[in-house]
PDB file of C-alpha atoms in Angstrom:
ATOM      1  CA  MET Y   1       2.360 -13.277 -10.702  1.00  0.00           C
ATOM      2  CA  ILE Y   2       3.415  -9.643 -10.229  1.00  0.00           C
ATOM      3  CA  THR Y   3       5.819  -8.458  -7.532  1.00  0.00           C
ATOM      4  CA  LEU Y   4       6.098  -4.740  -6.768  1.00  0.00           C
ATOM      5  CA  THR Y   5       8.040  -2.647  -4.272  1.00  0.00           C
ATOM      6  CA  LEU Y   6       6.636   0.661  -3.031  1.00  0.00           C
ATOM      7  CA  PRO Y   7       7.724   3.226  -0.459  1.00  0.00           C
ATOM      8  CA  TRP Y   8       6.528   2.858   3.129  1.00  0.00           C
ATOM      9  CA  PRO Y   9       2.759   3.567   2.984  1.00  0.00           C
ATOM     10  CA  VAL Y  10       0.707   6.002   5.013  1.00  0.00           C
ATOM     11  CA  SER Y  11      -1.424   4.349   7.692  1.00  0.00           C
ATOM     12  CA  THR Y  12      -5.179   4.225   7.091  1.00  0.00           C
ATOM     13  CA  ASN Y  13      -5.473   6.431  10.186  1.00  0.00           C
ATOM     14  CA  ASN Y  14      -3.620   9.215   8.333  1.00  0.00           C
ATOM     15  CA  LEU Y  15      -5.104   9.106   4.822  1.00  0.00           C
ATOM     16  CA  PHE Y  16      -7.871  11.659   5.347  1.00  0.00           C
ATOM     17  CA  MET Y  17      -8.731  14.500   7.704  1.00  0.00           C
ATOM     18  CA  ASN Y  18     -11.875  16.464   8.440  1.00  0.00           C
ATOM     19  CA  ALA Y  19     -12.200  19.913   6.874  1.00  0.00           C
ATOM     20  CA  GLY Y  20     -15.482  21.265   8.121  1.00  0.00           C
ATOM     21  CA  LYS Y  21     -18.114  18.828   6.883  1.00  0.00           C
ATOM     22  CA  ARG Y  22     -15.823  17.322   4.263  1.00  0.00           C
ATOM     23  CA  ARG Y  23     -13.083  14.700   4.298  1.00  0.00           C
ATOM     24  CA  VAL Y  24      -9.915  15.612   2.410  1.00  0.00           C
ATOM     25  CA  ILE Y  25      -6.679  13.753   1.794  1.00  0.00           C
ATOM     26  CA  THR Y  26      -3.776  14.651   4.059  1.00  0.00           C
ATOM     27  CA  LYS Y  27      -0.558  16.204   2.763  1.00  0.00           C
ATOM     28  CA  ALA Y  28       1.301  13.052   3.783  1.00  0.00           C
ATOM     29  CA  TYR Y  29      -1.053  10.842   1.743  1.00  0.00           C
ATOM     30  CA  ALA Y  30      -0.898  13.160  -1.286  1.00  0.00           C
ATOM     31  CA  ALA Y  31       2.916  13.112  -1.145  1.00  0.00           C
ATOM     32  CA  TRP Y  32       2.982   9.307  -0.775  1.00  0.00           C
ATOM     33  CA  ARG Y  33       0.600   8.848  -3.729  1.00  0.00           C
ATOM     34  CA  THR Y  34       2.930  10.904  -5.932  1.00  0.00           C
ATOM     35  CA  LEU Y  35       6.093   9.095  -4.795  1.00  0.00           C
ATOM     36  CA  ALA Y  36       4.547   5.616  -4.821  1.00  0.00           C
ATOM     37  CA  GLY Y  37       2.806   6.265  -8.140  1.00  0.00           C
ATOM     38  CA  LYS Y  38       6.135   7.050  -9.770  1.00  0.00           C
ATOM     39  CA  ALA Y  39       7.712   3.936  -8.220  1.00  0.00           C
ATOM     40  CA  LEU Y  40       4.786   1.863  -9.477  1.00  0.00           C
ATOM     41  CA  ASP Y  41       4.909   3.310 -12.997  1.00  0.00           C
ATOM     42  CA  ASP Y  42       8.679   2.728 -13.160  1.00  0.00           C
ATOM     43  CA  GLN Y  43       8.083  -0.998 -12.528  1.00  0.00           C
ATOM     44  CA  LYS Y  44       5.639  -1.238 -15.488  1.00  0.00           C
ATOM     45  CA  PRO Y  45       3.375  -3.959 -14.061  1.00  0.00           C
ATOM     46  CA  THR Y  46       1.086  -5.901 -16.382  1.00  0.00           C
ATOM     47  CA  PRO Y  47      -2.535  -5.124 -15.417  1.00  0.00           C
ATOM     48  CA  LEU Y  48      -4.796  -7.806 -13.946  1.00  0.00           C
ATOM     49  CA  THR Y  49      -8.380  -7.598 -15.205  1.00  0.00           C
ATOM     50  CA  GLY Y  50     -10.254 -10.065 -13.016  1.00  0.00           C
ATOM     51  CA  PRO Y  51     -10.276 -11.450  -9.489  1.00  0.00           C
ATOM     52  CA  PHE Y  52      -6.906 -11.476  -7.776  1.00  0.00           C
ATOM     53  CA  SER Y  53      -5.092 -12.242  -4.546  1.00  0.00           C
ATOM     54  CA  MET Y  54      -2.713  -9.774  -2.929  1.00  0.00           C
ATOM     55  CA  ALA Y  55       0.035 -10.356  -0.376  1.00  0.00           C
ATOM     56  CA  LEU Y  56       1.798  -7.442   1.317  1.00  0.00           C
ATOM     57  CA  THR Y  57       5.072  -7.745   3.197  1.00  0.00           C
ATOM     58  CA  LEU Y  58       5.904  -4.690   5.296  1.00  0.00           C
ATOM     59  CA  PHE Y  59       9.546  -3.809   5.933  1.00  0.00           C
ATOM     60  CA  ARG Y  60       9.558  -1.631   9.058  1.00  0.00           C
ATOM     61  CA  PRO Y  61      11.287   1.754   8.938  1.00  0.00           C
ATOM     62  CA  ASP Y  62      11.807   1.756  12.724  1.00  0.00           C
ATOM     63  CA  ARG Y  63      10.830  -0.063  15.930  1.00  0.00           C
ATOM     64  CA  ILE Y  64       7.542   1.775  16.535  1.00  0.00           C
ATOM     65  CA  ARG Y  65       4.663  -0.605  17.260  1.00  0.00           C
ATOM     66  CA  ARG Y  66       2.042  -0.531  14.501  1.00  0.00           C
ATOM     67  CA  ASP Y  67      -0.979  -2.514  13.382  1.00  0.00           C
ATOM     68  CA  CYS Y  68       0.021  -4.107  10.061  1.00  0.00           C
ATOM     69  CA  THR Y  69      -3.560  -4.163   8.758  1.00  0.00           C
ATOM     70  CA  ASN Y  70      -3.600  -0.337   8.744  1.00  0.00           C
ATOM     71  CA  PHE Y  71      -1.204  -0.378   5.784  1.00  0.00           C
ATOM     72  CA  ILE Y  72      -3.386  -2.177   3.221  1.00  0.00           C
ATOM     73  CA  LYS Y  73      -5.708   0.581   1.967  1.00  0.00           C
ATOM     74  CA  ALA Y  74      -3.217   3.081   0.501  1.00  0.00           C
ATOM     75  CA  PRO Y  75      -1.342   0.530  -1.674  1.00  0.00           C
ATOM     76  CA  GLU Y  76      -4.613  -1.134  -2.680  1.00  0.00           C
ATOM     77  CA  ASP Y  77      -6.130   2.180  -3.837  1.00  0.00           C
ATOM     78  CA  LEU Y  78      -2.902   3.093  -5.658  1.00  0.00           C
ATOM     79  CA  LEU Y  79      -3.059  -0.154  -7.651  1.00  0.00           C
ATOM     80  CA  VAL Y  80      -6.598   0.746  -8.761  1.00  0.00           C
ATOM     81  CA  ALA Y  81      -5.711   4.370  -9.572  1.00  0.00           C
ATOM     82  CA  HIS Y  82      -2.837   3.220 -11.805  1.00  0.00           C
ATOM     83  CA  GLY Y  83      -4.837   0.486 -13.537  1.00  0.00           C
ATOM     84  CA  VAL Y  84      -2.819  -2.422 -12.151  1.00  0.00           C
ATOM     85  CA  VAL Y  85      -6.064  -3.968 -10.876  1.00  0.00           C
ATOM     86  CA  THR Y  86      -9.529  -3.074 -12.156  1.00  0.00           C
ATOM     87  CA  ASP Y  87     -11.153  -2.647  -8.750  1.00  0.00           C
ATOM     88  CA  ASP Y  88     -10.153  -3.524  -5.198  1.00  0.00           C
ATOM     89  CA  SER Y  89     -13.534  -5.233  -4.777  1.00  0.00           C
ATOM     90  CA  LEU Y  90     -12.105  -8.000  -6.994  1.00  0.00           C
ATOM     91  CA  ALA Y  91      -9.594  -8.980  -4.303  1.00  0.00           C
ATOM     92  CA  GLN Y  92     -10.460 -12.551  -3.349  1.00  0.00           C
ATOM     93  CA  ARG Y  93      -7.764 -12.804  -0.691  1.00  0.00           C
ATOM     94  CA  VAL Y  94      -5.505 -10.241   0.967  1.00  0.00           C
ATOM     95  CA  THR Y  95      -2.700 -11.104   3.369  1.00  0.00           C
ATOM     96  CA  VAL Y  96      -0.348  -8.794   5.192  1.00  0.00           C
ATOM     97  CA  GLU Y  97       2.724  -9.612   7.253  1.00  0.00           C
ATOM     98  CA  TRP Y  98       5.773  -8.013   8.794  1.00  0.00           C
ATOM     99  CA  SER Y  99       9.167  -8.877   7.346  1.00  0.00           C
ATOM    100  CA  ASP Y 100      11.563 -10.701   9.674  1.00  0.00           C
ATOM    101  CA  LEU Y 101      14.381  -8.324   8.714  1.00  0.00           C
ATOM    102  CA  PRO Y 102      15.460  -5.695  11.240  1.00  0.00           C
ATOM    103  CA  PRO Y 103      13.969  -2.217  10.794  1.00  0.00           C
ATOM    104  CA  ALA Y 104      15.730  -0.013   8.241  1.00  0.00           C
ATOM    105  CA  LYS Y 105      14.837   3.460   7.019  1.00  0.00           C
ATOM    106  CA  PRO Y 106      12.957   4.406   4.930  1.00  0.00           C
ATOM    107  CA  GLY Y 107      10.851   1.221   5.066  1.00  0.00           C
ATOM    108  CA  ARG Y 108       8.950  -0.251   2.160  1.00  0.00           C
ATOM    109  CA  VAL Y 109       6.144  -2.573   1.188  1.00  0.00           C
ATOM    110  CA  CYS Y 110       6.478  -5.472  -1.231  1.00  0.00           C
ATOM    111  CA  ILE Y 111       3.264  -6.518  -2.941  1.00  0.00           C
ATOM    112  CA  THR Y 112       2.634  -9.771  -4.760  1.00  0.00           C
ATOM    113  CA  LEU Y 113      -0.429  -9.974  -6.997  1.00  0.00           C
ATOM    114  CA  GLU Y 114      -1.752 -13.107  -8.590  1.00  0.00           C
ATOM    115  CA  ALA Y 115      -4.795 -13.728 -10.761  1.00  0.00           C
ATOM    116  CA  ALA Y 116      -7.341 -15.775  -8.833  1.00  0.00           C
TER     117      ALA Y 116
END
């Protein structure tokens, strides 16, 4: 089992924007990928090479209402980009939940990975 803590992720709604006929990453997503990538690398997780399950616990940065399922894609793609998991298509089960703790800036996401 691997447990990781990353900065508050960018919502799926804000990962990409239209630029003419192309889709490009937003500045916010690019900045998060850099910050979260460093946090991930600092934790030195052991890579998983096969099917896995992933559980995300979101620690709110504030009291704004949000859809928790919009915060899966950015961390999932980061794990692939950094070789922690081989491919997100190998996820056999993904769960996401809000922490019961009161909101506190800057917010964060805790991820637990387990080989399936």
